[in-house]
Amino acid sequence: MIEKIVIANRGEIALRILRACRDLGIATVALHSEIDSEAKYVKLADESVCIGPAPAALSYLNIPAVIAAAEVTNASAIHPGYGFLAENAAFAEQVVQSGFVFIGPTPASIRTMGNKIEAIRTMEKAGLRCVPGSGGPLGDDLDEIRLQAEQIGYPILIKAAAGGGGKGLRLVQDESELENALALSQGESSLGFGDSTLYMEKFLNNPRHIEIQVLCDNFGNAVYLGDRDCSIQRRRQKLIEEAPAFGIPDHQRRELGERCVEACTEIGYLGAGTFEFLYDGQQFFFIEMNTRVQVEHTVTEYVTGIDIVKEQIRIAASQPLTITQDEVSITGHSIECRINAEHPSTLMPSPGVIHHYHPPGGPGVRIDSHIYTDYEITTHYDSLIAKVITYGSDRDEALARMQGALAELVIEGVDTTTALHQKILAKKKFRRGVVDINFLERSLGH
Amino acid sequence: MIEKIVIANRGEIALRILRACRDLGIATVALHSEIDSEAKYVKLADESVCIGPAPAALSYLNIPAVIAAAEVTNASAIHPGYGFLAENAAFAEQVVQSGFVFIGPTPASIRTMGNKIEAIRTMEKAGLRCVPGSGGPLGDDLDEIRLQAEQIGYPILIKAAAGGGGKGLRLVQDESELENALALSQGESSLGFGDSTLYMEKFLNNPRHIEIQVLCDNFGNAVYLGDRDCSIQRRRQKLIEEAPAFGIPDHQRRELGERCVEACTEIGYLGAGTFEFLYDGQQFFFIEMNTRVQVEHTVTEYVTGIDIVKEQIRIAASQPLTITQDEVSITGHSIECRINAEHPSTLMPSPGVIHHYHPPGGPGVRIDSHIYTDYEITTHYDSLIAKVITYGSDRDEALARMQGALAELVIEGVDTTTALHQKILAKKKFRRGVVDINFLERSLGH
Amino acid sequence: MDLRKVRKLIEIFNASNLSELEIHEGEDSIRLNRTLTVVADQTTVQSAAHLPSDVSQTLKDIDIDDDPADDDGTFAVLSPMVGTFFAAAAPTDDPFVKVGDEVSPGQPLCLIEAMKIFNQIEAERSGTVLKVLKQNGDPVEYGEPLVILSE
Amino acid sequence: MDLRKVRKLIEIFNASNLSELEIHEGEDSIRLNRTLTVVADQTTVQSAAHLPSDVSQTLKDIDIDDDPADDDGTFAVLSPMVGTFFAAAAPTDDPFVKVGDEVSPGQPLCLIEAMKIFNQIEAERSGTVLKVLKQNGDPVEYGEPLVILSE
């Protein structure tokens, strides 16, 4: 069994991992940068190691420092959380080579899913429908690309294989825009990722973002824990997530889940993972797989009663899954609002000292947050400061509790997105569940 | 439907009722004494009315003030919470006579259950087993009482019919102690309650305290929401409560629940209520019924997913129960620790200003508390300042999360019982579930 | 303006040994000032709350008005209960009192109805009615001012 | 306006021996003033809550030494990485330095092993070794002092 885990992350997810370890009776080592040394979650850990100065490149992204910290503390495993090194195949490889357990999938899985073209090919082979597209890297022959685009049908999206965060992404309405778009995307991609490989996909009009959570162990067992809707996004950043995805017929959810489980078995996937899809109201189109725990795992935990982070650790410790697919049942509804330290309308980051923090409580309210009164939010890391998660026997109850919880939440000293969430929650279309990935920008008039 | 509810209580239960009303879209009127006027939950209410100075007798127990407040705010119903006027039949009567809905059972039910002898007689008639005893008030004839005591079998307990809080209660080991004990109890009872009526019961050796939660509507529907164990008590005050009561065979729980439901139907009970039993490892003995929401309703909410306070309100609004007995399912395990502002070993009240409050969070943690940083705890009211409630897929997980939550809880400025709870949670016998109502005092060496 | 905050601020100011406090916040500002009376020659001036014991000058020489009596010669009659305000015994009657009336102790000023019972509120001392703060049918809380009298 | 902040600020102000404090932050500002009534000659002025009782000069005469430079002529060599400390290149070797050694810039002081790689830690300036804080095999964090040198 794993006896001591190094938490190679910070903020709310570091605290989340710490809580799971504590429940399992596993000792924790909190890694932290100089600026995070006074954080409460660092003090809650059994041990802590300062791994570098505030800039993430010198601390949380510093692979030798992370592995050395595991060595000097005699830890047995490393949990990467999300972001930072979580989807870095080279890191996973070095963790394993240094004799530690990497809490996540194999380096090969991470590498495959990190390359979007590879991921799509793998999943197509495993039987998942993908967005119609070039099915591989675009060549140099413009005429051939033109022909492919015509076959797919305009409008199309040009994407970077190494992409992420919208870089290299470009919408092409018709053939006249194609050549110029290709050149621009290529430039951005080679500048941003050092890799100019592009591919094409059909552009879907206002689809929903639906995802399937899976867990796979070392013994060939795999289960899916239902789905989530994460359509409320701004600038490709999820703001509100829900489980289950409302309005999806049960048989469709089951079918999709089963296909994901099959794909996992096919590719020998290990640990927790998420299959992301676009849903046009009829069909699901695979877009990518996240090979780590996600920010929004909480809503799935609420409706299934399964502790996903604990399961990750158990799987990494080579224990078989404790649940079979039959035992996974979805009860009620859960919603998560990501509270960021940002101005609610401009979304400009708002660093500063929180001089009063008071989280909401009561039935059906869960708070995952690393902040506290007098905590200082710096500009070094991302702006997620609290996840407010509510549960209800149905979506209406979960929504009502979320509105109540946001009304009770007190975070003074910095701007937060709370008011934006309240605005979204008050929208009739949102309450009726008529959402898609462009809902927020459209309804805010952008 | 009820449009506006007067919350005739304070502290955490006032906030709990407010949250339920808010979720249901019902306006709230927070009643408060002068000293509670700045409390956060008062500010959260749609309206608030100051009903008197700090002493409860002049404010929270002031019936004309409460009813007048309902009148001036045009409210439709009054929720009494627990304590204060919650089990005062005269109050319930006046509420109804003044044209308001009393959120609770009928005045007649409250009156019957308020008199312990009456309650026992009623429940015996309704088919519940009670602790063997005098079956009615003791007469003046000492010889007859001696005979009765012999028939019941020593040791016996002498109790006051109007009793509560241990007043008038006396353990008699054998006949030689009987006469003196009767005299002492009679004196205490007449002094404490203005009623010297006594009765006798067999004394059970280290039983567990088990209770059944029920909900009954106006249409003859009644359900039980499983059981709770509340054996961890000190000076007759519950400190830790759990649902379900571990180690009780399912068929016994079902049988007991069904009998409670039958009794409810028999007596025409309305609303939420709790049947309290002593359990000697074999049989359940009815001791009393609480005709209100209880502090520990939270653990039942966690394992059933049913919002008991909302149900109380719906029932009072003459709506039929939304759930049938078949739909009530118990999933997982829940524990509540009552955090009091008291010294953890002497249990002396500890008033003062809370200069830092930081509640725990994460999966399976619910906090019900009205306190906040800079909140002042006065000596006027009871010392319950926070309920920490955890949930797990089994008792072990719920226990682990409780230990984690208590380790994260920060309440600075006053003494709290947190350390006492941590001590209990660490005890092996408690973890194995080997508890009874004397467990705590025994294990603390009292 | 949040009067409670202002009151709180004055409390804090009073408890301090400041002579001036000025706060600007956005477009709002507040300035508190406490003039320390100048003392005669050859003396020691001290102003703090927690003076060392061997101070050669006593506090009473310093004219700090810590708790300025709101002594403008008026006082408020507060409601002793929650209820509904009535200025007269019956809708068609004249009000018990109106502005300018002289009242003597025990004289009825208004009624507070609670639970269908009309409770007569009487003057505790004599004075002149400066203001009647409530109108017929107004809800009143415990401790709320009803009538302002001047001595 | 955060009253707690104001209160805290007054506390800090009181504990100081300032007579005025003014802070501007964006559009907000706060000014605290403690006018020490100026008294005639030959007097003592005191204003603070915690002034020592034997103070016999005016405020401006008081020497404020808020942050005494920790300048005792020593400096610490900090670990530039997480790893394991080694005082010598091999178990049987002598340590790179011992207490009392004179070191010059670039001279190796110790090794920090991280991921099987031994990183040599060198002196940045010259000095005398006052203390070696770690022993062979000790884990060290980023930024932890390893060796104390005196100039």
Short mmCIF file of N, CA, C and O in Angstrom, two decimals, chain A residues 201-250:
data_model
loop_
_atom_site.label_atom_id
_atom_site.label_comp_id
_atom_site.label_asym_id
_atom_site.label_seq_id
_atom_site.Cartn_x
_atom_site.Cartn_y
_atom_site.Cartn_z
N GLU A 201 -11.56 20.34 -38.58
CA GLU A 201 -12.77 19.68 -38.08
C GLU A 201 -13.98 20.46 -38.52
O GLU A 201 -13.93 21.67 -38.69
N LYS A 202 -15.08 19.77 -38.64
CA LYS A 202 -16.33 20.46 -38.94
C LYS A 202 -16.68 21.33 -37.73
O LYS A 202 -16.50 20.93 -36.58
N PHE A 203 -17.18 22.55 -38.00
CA PHE A 203 -17.60 23.44 -36.92
C PHE A 203 -19.05 23.15 -36.56
O PHE A 203 -19.93 23.21 -37.42
N LEU A 204 -19.29 22.82 -35.30
CA LEU A 204 -20.66 22.55 -34.86
C LEU A 204 -21.28 23.83 -34.33
O LEU A 204 -20.65 24.61 -33.62
N ASN A 205 -22.53 24.03 -34.68
CA ASN A 205 -23.22 25.25 -34.32
C ASN A 205 -23.82 25.12 -32.91
O ASN A 205 -24.77 24.36 -32.71
N ASN A 206 -23.28 25.87 -31.96
CA ASN A 206 -23.82 25.91 -30.61
C ASN A 206 -24.09 24.53 -29.99
O ASN A 206 -25.20 24.24 -29.55
N PRO A 207 -23.08 23.70 -29.94
CA PRO A 207 -23.26 22.39 -29.28
C PRO A 207 -23.15 22.53 -27.76
O PRO A 207 -22.72 23.57 -27.26
N ARG A 208 -23.55 21.52 -27.04
CA ARG A 208 -23.29 21.47 -25.59
C ARG A 208 -21.98 20.72 -25.36
O ARG A 208 -21.57 19.90 -26.17
N HIS A 209 -21.35 21.04 -24.22
CA HIS A 209 -20.16 20.31 -23.80
C HIS A 209 -20.60 19.26 -22.78
O HIS A 209 -21.06 19.61 -21.69
N ILE A 210 -20.48 18.00 -23.15
CA ILE A 210 -20.88 16.90 -22.26
C ILE A 210 -19.64 16.04 -22.04
O ILE A 210 -18.87 15.82 -22.98
N GLU A 211 -19.43 15.56 -20.84
CA GLU A 211 -18.27 14.71 -20.60
C GLU A 211 -18.63 13.51 -19.74
O GLU A 211 -19.60 13.53 -18.99
N ILE A 212 -17.85 12.46 -19.90
CA ILE A 212 -18.07 11.20 -19.18
C ILE A 212 -16.86 10.95 -18.28
O ILE A 212 -15.72 11.01 -18.73
N GLN A 213 -17.14 10.70 -17.01
CA GLN A 213 -16.08 10.39 -16.04
C GLN A 213 -15.87 8.89 -15.99
O GLN A 213 -16.83 8.13 -15.87
N VAL A 214 -14.61 8.46 -16.10
CA VAL A 214 -14.33 7.02 -15.99
C VAL A 214 -13.30 6.75 -14.90
O VAL A 214 -12.54 7.63 -14.50
N LEU A 215 -13.32 5.51 -14.42
CA LEU A 215 -12.32 5.00 -13.49
C LEU A 215 -11.90 3.63 -13.99
O LEU A 215 -12.75 2.79 -14.30
N CYS A 216 -10.60 3.36 -14.09
CA CYS A 216 -10.11 2.07 -14.59
C CYS A 216 -9.00 1.58 -13.67
O CYS A 216 -8.12 2.35 -13.29
N ASP A 217 -9.05 0.29 -13.32
CA ASP A 217 -8.00 -0.24 -12.46
C ASP A 217 -7.02 -1.08 -13.26
O ASP A 217 -7.07 -1.16 -14.48
N ASN A 218 -6.08 -1.68 -12.54
CA ASN A 218 -5.01 -2.48 -13.11
C ASN A 218 -5.44 -3.88 -13.50
O ASN A 218 -4.65 -4.66 -14.01
N PHE A 219 -6.70 -4.21 -13.20
CA PHE A 219 -7.15 -5.59 -13.37
C PHE A 219 -8.18 -5.70 -14.48
O PHE A 219 -8.97 -6.65 -14.52
N GLY A 220 -8.19 -4.69 -15.36
CA GLY A 220 -9.11 -4.75 -16.48
C GLY A 220 -10.53 -4.30 -16.17
O GLY A 220 -11.41 -4.38 -17.02
N ASN A 221 -10.75 -3.81 -14.95
CA ASN A 221 -12.08 -3.29 -14.62
C ASN A 221 -12.16 -1.81 -14.96
O ASN A 221 -11.22 -1.06 -14.69
N ALA A 222 -13.28 -1.41 -15.55
CA ALA A 222 -13.49 0.00 -15.85
C ALA A 222 -14.96 0.32 -15.64
O ALA A 222 -15.83 -0.48 -15.97
N VAL A 223 -15.24 1.51 -15.08
CA VAL A 223 -16.63 1.94 -14.91
C VAL A 223 -16.73 3.40 -15.34
O VAL A 223 -15.74 4.13 -15.34
N TYR A 224 -17.94 3.80 -15.74
CA TYR A 224 -18.17 5.23 -15.96
C TYR A 224 -19.11 5.71 -14.86
O TYR A 224 -19.97 4.96 -14.41
N LEU A 225 -18.87 6.96 -14.41
CA LEU A 225 -19.65 7.51 -13.29
C LEU A 225 -20.64 8.55 -13.79
O LEU A 225 -20.79 9.61 -13.20
N GLY A 226 -21.30 8.24 -14.89
CA GLY A 226 -22.30 9.18 -15.41
C GLY A 226 -21.64 10.32 -16.17
O GLY A 226 -20.43 10.31 -16.42
N ASP A 227 -22.45 11.33 -16.49
CA ASP A 227 -21.95 12.42 -17.32
C ASP A 227 -22.04 13.76 -16.60
O ASP A 227 -22.59 13.86 -15.50
N ARG A 228 -21.48 14.76 -17.23
CA ARG A 228 -21.55 16.13 -16.71
C ARG A 228 -21.83 17.06 -17.88
O ARG A 228 -21.40 16.80 -19.01
N ASP A 229 -22.53 18.15 -17.60
CA ASP A 229 -22.67 19.22 -18.58
C ASP A 229 -21.77 20.36 -18.14
O ASP A 229 -21.85 20.82 -17.00
N CYS A 230 -20.89 20.80 -19.05
CA CYS A 230 -19.99 21.92 -18.73
C CYS A 230 -20.09 22.96 -19.83
O CYS A 230 -19.09 23.46 -20.34
N SER A 231 -21.31 23.27 -20.25
CA SER A 231 -21.50 24.18 -21.38
C SER A 231 -21.31 25.64 -21.01
O SER A 231 -21.10 26.48 -21.88
N ILE A 232 -21.44 25.96 -19.73
CA ILE A 232 -21.31 27.37 -19.34
C ILE A 232 -19.83 27.71 -19.25
O ILE A 232 -19.15 27.42 -18.27
N GLN A 233 -19.34 28.32 -20.33
CA GLN A 233 -17.92 28.63 -20.45
C GLN A 233 -17.76 30.08 -20.88
O GLN A 233 -18.64 30.64 -21.51
N ARG A 234 -16.64 30.62 -20.51
CA ARG A 234 -16.29 31.94 -21.04
C ARG A 234 -14.83 31.90 -21.42
O ARG A 234 -13.99 31.50 -20.61
N ARG A 235 -14.53 32.32 -22.62
CA ARG A 235 -13.17 32.23 -23.16
C ARG A 235 -12.62 30.83 -22.94
O ARG A 235 -11.52 30.64 -22.44
N ARG A 236 -13.44 29.81 -23.27
CA ARG A 236 -13.06 28.39 -23.16
C ARG A 236 -12.83 27.94 -21.73
O ARG A 236 -12.33 26.84 -21.50
N GLN A 237 -13.11 28.81 -20.75
CA GLN A 237 -12.97 28.42 -19.35
C GLN A 237 -14.34 28.04 -18.81
O GLN A 237 -15.28 28.81 -18.92
N LYS A 238 -14.42 26.83 -18.23
CA LYS A 238 -15.69 26.42 -17.64
C LYS A 238 -15.97 27.26 -16.40
O LYS A 238 -15.07 27.53 -15.62
N LEU A 239 -17.23 27.64 -16.25
CA LEU A 239 -17.61 28.43 -15.08
C LEU A 239 -18.61 27.69 -14.19
O LEU A 239 -18.62 27.82 -12.98
N ILE A 240 -19.52 26.94 -14.84
CA ILE A 240 -20.52 26.17 -14.10
C ILE A 240 -20.57 24.77 -14.69
O ILE A 240 -20.57 24.61 -15.91
N GLU A 241 -20.60 23.77 -13.80
CA GLU A 241 -20.68 22.39 -14.26
C GLU A 241 -21.80 21.68 -13.50
O GLU A 241 -22.08 22.01 -12.35
N GLU A 242 -22.40 20.72 -14.15
CA GLU A 242 -23.51 20.00 -13.52
C GLU A 242 -23.42 18.50 -13.78
O GLU A 242 -22.89 18.07 -14.80
N ALA A 243 -23.96 17.74 -12.86
CA ALA A 243 -24.11 16.31 -13.06
C ALA A 243 -25.47 15.90 -12.51
O ALA A 243 -25.86 16.38 -11.45
N PRO A 244 -26.23 15.07 -13.16
CA PRO A 244 -25.95 14.59 -14.52
C PRO A 244 -26.24 15.68 -15.55
O PRO A 244 -26.75 16.73 -15.20
N ALA A 245 -25.86 15.41 -16.82
CA ALA A 245 -26.18 16.34 -17.89
C ALA A 245 -27.69 16.22 -18.13
O ALA A 245 -28.18 15.17 -18.55
N PHE A 246 -28.41 17.30 -17.80
CA PHE A 246 -29.87 17.29 -17.86
C PHE A 246 -30.34 17.12 -19.30
O PHE A 246 -29.68 17.55 -20.25
N GLY A 247 -31.48 16.46 -19.44
CA GLY A 247 -32.11 16.38 -20.76
C GLY A 247 -31.52 15.32 -21.68
O GLY A 247 -32.00 15.14 -22.80
N ILE A 248 -30.47 14.63 -21.26
CA ILE A 248 -29.93 13.54 -22.09
C ILE A 248 -30.72 12.27 -21.74
O ILE A 248 -30.78 11.89 -20.58
N PRO A 249 -31.33 11.63 -22.74
CA PRO A 249 -32.08 10.40 -22.43
C PRO A 249 -31.17 9.35 -21.80
O PRO A 249 -30.01 9.21 -22.21
N ASP A 250 -31.72 8.64 -20.81
CA ASP A 250 -30.91 7.66 -20.08
C ASP A 250 -30.22 6.64 -20.98
O ASP A 250 -29.07 6.28 -20.74
#
